[in-house]
Coordinates of N, CA and C in Angstrom, one line a residue:
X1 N 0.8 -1.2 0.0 CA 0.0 0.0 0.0 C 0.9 1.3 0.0
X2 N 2.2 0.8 0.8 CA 2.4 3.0 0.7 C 3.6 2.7 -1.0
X3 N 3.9 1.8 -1.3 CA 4.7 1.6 -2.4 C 3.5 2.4 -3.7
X4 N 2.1 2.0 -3.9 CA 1.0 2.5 -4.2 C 0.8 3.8 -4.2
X5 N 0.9 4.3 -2.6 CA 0.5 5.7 -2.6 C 1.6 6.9 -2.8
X6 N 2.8 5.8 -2.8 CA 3.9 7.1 -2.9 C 4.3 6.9 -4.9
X7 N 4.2 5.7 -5.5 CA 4.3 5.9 -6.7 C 2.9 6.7 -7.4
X8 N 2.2 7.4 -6.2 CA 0.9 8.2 -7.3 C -0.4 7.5 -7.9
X9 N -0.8 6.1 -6.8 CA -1.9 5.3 -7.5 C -2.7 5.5 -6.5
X10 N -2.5 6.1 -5.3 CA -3.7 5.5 -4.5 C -2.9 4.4 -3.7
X11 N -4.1 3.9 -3.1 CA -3.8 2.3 -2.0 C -5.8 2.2 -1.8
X12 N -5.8 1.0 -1.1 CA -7.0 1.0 -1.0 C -7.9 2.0 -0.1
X13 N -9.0 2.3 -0.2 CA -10.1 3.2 0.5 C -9.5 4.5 0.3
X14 N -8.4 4.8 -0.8 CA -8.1 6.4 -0.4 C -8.9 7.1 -1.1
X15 N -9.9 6.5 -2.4 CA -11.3 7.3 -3.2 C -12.0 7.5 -2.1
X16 N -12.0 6.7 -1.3 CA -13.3 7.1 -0.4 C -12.9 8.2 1.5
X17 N -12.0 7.8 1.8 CA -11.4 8.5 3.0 C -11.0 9.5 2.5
X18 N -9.7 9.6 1.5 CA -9.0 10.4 1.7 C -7.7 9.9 1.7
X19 N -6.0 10.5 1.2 CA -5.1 9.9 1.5 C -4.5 9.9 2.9
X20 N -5.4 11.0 3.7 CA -4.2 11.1 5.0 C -5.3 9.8 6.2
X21 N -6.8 10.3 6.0 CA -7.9 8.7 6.8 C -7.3 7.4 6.1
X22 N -7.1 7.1 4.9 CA -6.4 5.5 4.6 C -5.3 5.4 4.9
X23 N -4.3 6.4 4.9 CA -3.3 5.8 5.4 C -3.3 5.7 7.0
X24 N -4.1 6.4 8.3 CA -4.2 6.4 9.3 C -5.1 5.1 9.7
X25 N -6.2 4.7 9.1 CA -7.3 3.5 8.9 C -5.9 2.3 8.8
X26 N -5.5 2.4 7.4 CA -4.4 1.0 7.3 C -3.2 1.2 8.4
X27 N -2.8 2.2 9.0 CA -1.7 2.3 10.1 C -1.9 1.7 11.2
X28 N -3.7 2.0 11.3 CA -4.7 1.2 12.7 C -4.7 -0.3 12.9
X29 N -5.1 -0.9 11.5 CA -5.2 -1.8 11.4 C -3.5 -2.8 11.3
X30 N -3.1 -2.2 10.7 CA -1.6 -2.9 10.9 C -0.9 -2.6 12.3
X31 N -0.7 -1.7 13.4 CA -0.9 -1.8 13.9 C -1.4 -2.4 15.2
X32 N -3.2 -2.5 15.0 CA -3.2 -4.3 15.7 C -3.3 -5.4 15.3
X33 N -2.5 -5.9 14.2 CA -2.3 -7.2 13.9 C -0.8 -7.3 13.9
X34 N -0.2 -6.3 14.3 CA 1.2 -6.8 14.8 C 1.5 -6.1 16.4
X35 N 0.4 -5.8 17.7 CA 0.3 -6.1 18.7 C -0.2 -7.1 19.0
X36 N -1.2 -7.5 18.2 CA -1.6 -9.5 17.9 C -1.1 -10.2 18.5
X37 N 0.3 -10.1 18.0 CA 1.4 -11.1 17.3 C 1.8 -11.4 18.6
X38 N 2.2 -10.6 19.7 CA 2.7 -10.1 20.9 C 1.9 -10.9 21.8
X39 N 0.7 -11.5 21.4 CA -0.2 -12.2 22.1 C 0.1 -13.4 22.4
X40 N -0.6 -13.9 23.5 CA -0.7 -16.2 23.0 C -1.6 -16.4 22.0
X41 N -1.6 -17.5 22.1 CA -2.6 -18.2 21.4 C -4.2 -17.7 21.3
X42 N -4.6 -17.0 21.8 CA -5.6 -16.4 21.6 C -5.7 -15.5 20.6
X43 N -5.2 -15.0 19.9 CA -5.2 -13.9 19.0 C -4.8 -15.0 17.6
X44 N -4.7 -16.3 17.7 CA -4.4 -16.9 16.1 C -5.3 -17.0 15.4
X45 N -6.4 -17.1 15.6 CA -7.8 -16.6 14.6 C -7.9 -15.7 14.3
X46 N -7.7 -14.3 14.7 CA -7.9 -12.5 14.3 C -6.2 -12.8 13.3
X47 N -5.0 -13.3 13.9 CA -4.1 -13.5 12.8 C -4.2 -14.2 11.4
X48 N -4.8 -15.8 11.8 CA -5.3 -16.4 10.6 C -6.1 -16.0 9.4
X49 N -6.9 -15.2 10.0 CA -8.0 -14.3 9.5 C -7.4 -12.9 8.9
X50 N -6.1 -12.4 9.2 CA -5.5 -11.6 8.3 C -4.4 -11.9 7.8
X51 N -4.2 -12.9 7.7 CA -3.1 -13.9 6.9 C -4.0 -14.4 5.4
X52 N -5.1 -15.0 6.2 CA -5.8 -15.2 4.9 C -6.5 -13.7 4.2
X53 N -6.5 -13.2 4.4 CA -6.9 -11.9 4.2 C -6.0 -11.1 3.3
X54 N -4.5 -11.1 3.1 CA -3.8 -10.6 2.7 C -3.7 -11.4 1.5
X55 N -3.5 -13.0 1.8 CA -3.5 -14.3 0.4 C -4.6 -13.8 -0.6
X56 N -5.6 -13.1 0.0 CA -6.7 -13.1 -1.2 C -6.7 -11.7 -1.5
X57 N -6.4 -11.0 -1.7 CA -5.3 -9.5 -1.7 C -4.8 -9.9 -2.9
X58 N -3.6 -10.4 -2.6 CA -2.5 -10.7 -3.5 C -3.1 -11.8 -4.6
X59 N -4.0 -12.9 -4.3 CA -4.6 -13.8 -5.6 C -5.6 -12.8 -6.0
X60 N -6.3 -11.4 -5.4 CA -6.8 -10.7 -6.3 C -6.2 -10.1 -7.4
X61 N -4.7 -9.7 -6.7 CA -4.4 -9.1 -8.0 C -4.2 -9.7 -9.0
X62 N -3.5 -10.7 -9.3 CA -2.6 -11.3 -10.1 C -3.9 -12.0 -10.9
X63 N -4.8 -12.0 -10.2 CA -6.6 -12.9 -11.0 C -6.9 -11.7 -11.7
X64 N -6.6 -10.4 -11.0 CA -8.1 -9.6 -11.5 C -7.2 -8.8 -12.7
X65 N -6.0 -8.5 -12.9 CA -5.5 -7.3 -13.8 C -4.7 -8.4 -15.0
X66 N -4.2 -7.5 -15.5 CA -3.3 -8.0 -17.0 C -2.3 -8.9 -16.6
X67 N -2.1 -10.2 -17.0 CA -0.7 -10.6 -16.2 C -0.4 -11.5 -18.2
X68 N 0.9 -12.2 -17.7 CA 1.7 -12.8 -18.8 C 2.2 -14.2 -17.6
X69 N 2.7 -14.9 -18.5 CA 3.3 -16.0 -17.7 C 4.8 -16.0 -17.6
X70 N 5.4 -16.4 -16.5 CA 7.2 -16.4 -16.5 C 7.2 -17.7 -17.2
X71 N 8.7 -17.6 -17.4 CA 9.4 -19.4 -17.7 C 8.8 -20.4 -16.3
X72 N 9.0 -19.4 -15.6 CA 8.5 -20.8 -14.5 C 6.9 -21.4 -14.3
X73 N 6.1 -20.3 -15.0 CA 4.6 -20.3 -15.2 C 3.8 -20.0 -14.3
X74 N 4.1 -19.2 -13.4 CA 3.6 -17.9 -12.4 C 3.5 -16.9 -13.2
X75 N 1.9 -16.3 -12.8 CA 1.9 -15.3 -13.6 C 2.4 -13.3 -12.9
X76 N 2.2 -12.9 -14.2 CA 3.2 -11.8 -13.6 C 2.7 -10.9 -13.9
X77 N 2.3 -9.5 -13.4 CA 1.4 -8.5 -13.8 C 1.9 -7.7 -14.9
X78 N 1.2 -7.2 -15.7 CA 1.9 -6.1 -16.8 C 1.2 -5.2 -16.7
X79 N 0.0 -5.0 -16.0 CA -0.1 -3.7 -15.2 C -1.3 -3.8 -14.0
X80 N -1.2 -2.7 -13.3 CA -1.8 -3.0 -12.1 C -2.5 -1.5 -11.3
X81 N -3.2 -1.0 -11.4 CA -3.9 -0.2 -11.1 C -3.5 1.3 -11.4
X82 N -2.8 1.2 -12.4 CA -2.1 2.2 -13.2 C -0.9 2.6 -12.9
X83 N -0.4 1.9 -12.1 CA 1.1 1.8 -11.9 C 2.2 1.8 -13.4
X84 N 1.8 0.9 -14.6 CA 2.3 1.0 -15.7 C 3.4 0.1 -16.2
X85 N 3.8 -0.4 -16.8 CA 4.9 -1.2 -17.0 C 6.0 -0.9 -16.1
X86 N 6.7 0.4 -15.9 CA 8.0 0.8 -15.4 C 8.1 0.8 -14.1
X87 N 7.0 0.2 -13.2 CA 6.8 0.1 -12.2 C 6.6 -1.7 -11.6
X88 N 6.0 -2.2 -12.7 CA 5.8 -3.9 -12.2 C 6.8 -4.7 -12.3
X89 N 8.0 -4.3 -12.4 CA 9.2 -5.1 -11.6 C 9.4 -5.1 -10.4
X90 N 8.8 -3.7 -9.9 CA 9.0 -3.5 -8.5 C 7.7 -4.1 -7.4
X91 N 6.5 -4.0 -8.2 CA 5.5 -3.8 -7.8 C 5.1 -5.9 -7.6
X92 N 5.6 -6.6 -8.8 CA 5.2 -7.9 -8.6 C 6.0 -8.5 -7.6
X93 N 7.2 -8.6 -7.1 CA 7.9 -9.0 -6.1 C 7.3 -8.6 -4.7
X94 N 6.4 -7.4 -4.8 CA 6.4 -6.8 -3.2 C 4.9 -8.2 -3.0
X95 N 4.0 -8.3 -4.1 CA 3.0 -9.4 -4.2 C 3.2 -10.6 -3.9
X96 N 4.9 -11.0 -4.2 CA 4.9 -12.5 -4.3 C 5.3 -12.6 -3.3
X97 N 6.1 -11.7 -2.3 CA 6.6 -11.5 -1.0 C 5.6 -11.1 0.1
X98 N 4.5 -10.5 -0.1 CA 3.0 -10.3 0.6 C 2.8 -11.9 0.7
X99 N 2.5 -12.8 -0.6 CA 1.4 -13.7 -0.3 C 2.4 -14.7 0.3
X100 N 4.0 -15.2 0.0 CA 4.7 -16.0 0.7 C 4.6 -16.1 1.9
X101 N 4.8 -14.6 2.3 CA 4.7 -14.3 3.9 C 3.8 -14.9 4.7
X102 N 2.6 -14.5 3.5 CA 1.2 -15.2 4.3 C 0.8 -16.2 4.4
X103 N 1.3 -17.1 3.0 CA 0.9 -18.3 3.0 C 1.9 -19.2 4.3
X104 N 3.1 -18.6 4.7 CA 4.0 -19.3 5.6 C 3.6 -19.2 7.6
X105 N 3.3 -18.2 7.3 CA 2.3 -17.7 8.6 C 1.3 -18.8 8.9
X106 N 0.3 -18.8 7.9 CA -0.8 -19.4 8.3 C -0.6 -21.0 8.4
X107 N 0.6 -21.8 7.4 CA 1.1 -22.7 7.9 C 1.6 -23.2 9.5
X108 N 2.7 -22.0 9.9 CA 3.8 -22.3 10.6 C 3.0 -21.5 11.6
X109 N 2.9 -20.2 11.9 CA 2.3 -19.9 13.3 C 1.3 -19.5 13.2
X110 N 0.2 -19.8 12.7 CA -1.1 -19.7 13.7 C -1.8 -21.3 13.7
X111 N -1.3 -21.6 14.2 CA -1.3 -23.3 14.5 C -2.1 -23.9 15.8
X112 N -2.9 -22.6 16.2 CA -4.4 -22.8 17.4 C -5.5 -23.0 16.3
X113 N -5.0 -22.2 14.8 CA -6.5 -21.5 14.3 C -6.8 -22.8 13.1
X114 N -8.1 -22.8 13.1 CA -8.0 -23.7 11.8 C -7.5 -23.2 10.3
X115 N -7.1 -24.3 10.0 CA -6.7 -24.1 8.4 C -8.2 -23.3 7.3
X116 N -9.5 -24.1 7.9 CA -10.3 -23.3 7.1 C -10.2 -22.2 6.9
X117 N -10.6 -21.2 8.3 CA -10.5 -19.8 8.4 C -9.7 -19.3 7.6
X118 N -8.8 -19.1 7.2 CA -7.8 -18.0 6.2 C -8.1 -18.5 4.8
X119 N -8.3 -20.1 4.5 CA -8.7 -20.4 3.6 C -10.5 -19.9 3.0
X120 N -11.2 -19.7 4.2 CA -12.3 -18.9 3.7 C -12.5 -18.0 3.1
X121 N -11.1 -17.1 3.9 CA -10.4 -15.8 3.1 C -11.2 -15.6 1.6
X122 N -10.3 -16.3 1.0 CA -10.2 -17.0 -0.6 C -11.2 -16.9 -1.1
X123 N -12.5 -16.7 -0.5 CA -14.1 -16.6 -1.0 C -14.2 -14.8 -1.0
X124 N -12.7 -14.5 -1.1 CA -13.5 -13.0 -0.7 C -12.9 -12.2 -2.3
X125 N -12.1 -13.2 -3.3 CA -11.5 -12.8 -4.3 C -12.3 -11.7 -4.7
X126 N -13.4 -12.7 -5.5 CA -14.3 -12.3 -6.6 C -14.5 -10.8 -6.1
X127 N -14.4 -10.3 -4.7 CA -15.3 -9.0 -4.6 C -14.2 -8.2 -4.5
X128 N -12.9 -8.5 -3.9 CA -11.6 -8.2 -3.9 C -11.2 -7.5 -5.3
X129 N -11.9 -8.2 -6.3 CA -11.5 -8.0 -7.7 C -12.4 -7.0 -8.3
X130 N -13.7 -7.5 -7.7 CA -14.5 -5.9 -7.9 C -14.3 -4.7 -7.3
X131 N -13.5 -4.3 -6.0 CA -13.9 -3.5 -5.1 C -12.6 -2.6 -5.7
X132 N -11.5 -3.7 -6.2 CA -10.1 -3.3 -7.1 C -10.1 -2.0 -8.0
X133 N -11.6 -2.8 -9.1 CA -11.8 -1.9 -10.3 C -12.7 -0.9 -10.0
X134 N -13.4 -1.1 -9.4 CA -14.5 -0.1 -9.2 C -13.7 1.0 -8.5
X135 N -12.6 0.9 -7.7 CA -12.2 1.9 -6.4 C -10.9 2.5 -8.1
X136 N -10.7 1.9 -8.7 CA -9.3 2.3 -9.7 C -9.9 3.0 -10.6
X137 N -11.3 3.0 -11.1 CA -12.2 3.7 -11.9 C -12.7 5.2 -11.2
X138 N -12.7 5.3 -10.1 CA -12.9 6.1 -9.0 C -12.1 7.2 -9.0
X139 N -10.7 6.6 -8.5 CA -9.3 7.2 -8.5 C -9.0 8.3 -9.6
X140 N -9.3 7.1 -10.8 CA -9.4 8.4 -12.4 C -9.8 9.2 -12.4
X141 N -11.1 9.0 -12.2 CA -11.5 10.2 -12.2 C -11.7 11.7 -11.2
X142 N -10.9 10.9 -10.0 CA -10.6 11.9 -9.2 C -9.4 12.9 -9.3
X143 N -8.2 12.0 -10.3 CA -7.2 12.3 -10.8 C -7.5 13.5 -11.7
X144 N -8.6 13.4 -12.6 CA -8.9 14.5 -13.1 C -9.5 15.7 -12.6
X145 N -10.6 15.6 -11.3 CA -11.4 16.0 -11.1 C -10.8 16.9 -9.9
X146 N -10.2 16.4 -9.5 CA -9.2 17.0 -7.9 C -8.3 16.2 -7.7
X147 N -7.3 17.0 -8.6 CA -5.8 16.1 -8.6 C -4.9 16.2 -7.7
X148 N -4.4 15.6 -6.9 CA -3.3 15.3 -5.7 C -1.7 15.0 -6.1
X149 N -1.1 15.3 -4.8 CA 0.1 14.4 -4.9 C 0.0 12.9 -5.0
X150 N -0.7 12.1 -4.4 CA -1.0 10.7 -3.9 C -2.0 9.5 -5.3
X151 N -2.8 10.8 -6.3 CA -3.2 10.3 -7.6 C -2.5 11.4 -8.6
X152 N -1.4 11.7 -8.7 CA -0.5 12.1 -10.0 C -0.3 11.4 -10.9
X153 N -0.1 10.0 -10.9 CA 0.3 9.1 -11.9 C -1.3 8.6 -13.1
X154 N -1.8 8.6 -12.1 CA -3.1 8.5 -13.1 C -3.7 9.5 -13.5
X155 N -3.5 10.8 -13.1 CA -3.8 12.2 -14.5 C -2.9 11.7 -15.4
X156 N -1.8 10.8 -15.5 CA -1.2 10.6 -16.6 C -1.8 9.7 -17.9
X157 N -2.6 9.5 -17.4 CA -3.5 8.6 -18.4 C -4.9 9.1 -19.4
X158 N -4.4 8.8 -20.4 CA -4.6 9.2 -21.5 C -6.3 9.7 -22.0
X159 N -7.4 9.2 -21.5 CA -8.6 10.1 -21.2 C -9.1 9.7 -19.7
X160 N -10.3 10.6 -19.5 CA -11.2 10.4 -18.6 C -12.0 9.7 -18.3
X161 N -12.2 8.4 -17.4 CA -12.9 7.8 -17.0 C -14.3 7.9 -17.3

């Protein structure tokens, strides 16, 4: 998310908060899922639950936008919420390193919580993938409409939403 808001796309909820409430909202929330962590075993379901949360994040993107396949046949974004080609070298790694992380977590330490739970996650793609386009369609036209530091990169694009 701030790789997003500092390359000029947004991050999620900033059409609708604002860039200084999303980044304070996501500061909140990351903040208690890593006092969580600090916890026992009681907090592995609120963990599980944003472990799988972040897996379907990252399987949104790579489902919902333009991708190509590598040699290894993982696919790879070629663009991503107007970030642009010159940006998704940087931008696919921070994804494949988001969802590793998460898939390793919900393996290795949250091991009170069931495996379902984060795997439920996963049912949250499909809307993941709408809430994606609809919020990036948003963005545009805010880019045009009341342009920021935080949506600069997408006034770069070529008409109006």
């Amino acid at each position: 998310m701030v790789f997003e808001l500092g390359a000029g796309v947004g991050m999620p909820l900033v059409s609708i908060l604002g860039p200084y409430a999303a980044t304070g909202f996501w500061t909140i929330v990351t903040g208690g899922v890593w006092v969580a962590t600090a916890r026992d075993a009681s907090a592995d379901k609120l963990l599980a639950a944003a472990n799988g949360f972040g897996l379907a994040a990252v399987s949104a993107h790579l489902l919902g936008w333009p991708t190509r396949r590598t040699r290894t046949g993982l696919p790879w974004l070629e663009d991503c919420e107007g970030l642009g080609s010159q940006l998704m070298p940087f931008y696919n790694p921070i994804l494949y390193f988001s969802g590793a992380t998460g898939l390793l977590a919900i393996v290795r330490e949250n091991r009170t919580a069931r495996v379902r739970l984060p795997m439920a996650m996963l049912g949250l793609v499909p809307a993941l993938i709408a809430f994606q386009h609809w919020e990036h369609r948003r963005l545009r036209r805010q880019a045009h409409t009341r342009p920021g530091w935080w949506n600069r990169r997408l006034r770069r694009l070529t008409s109006t939403p």
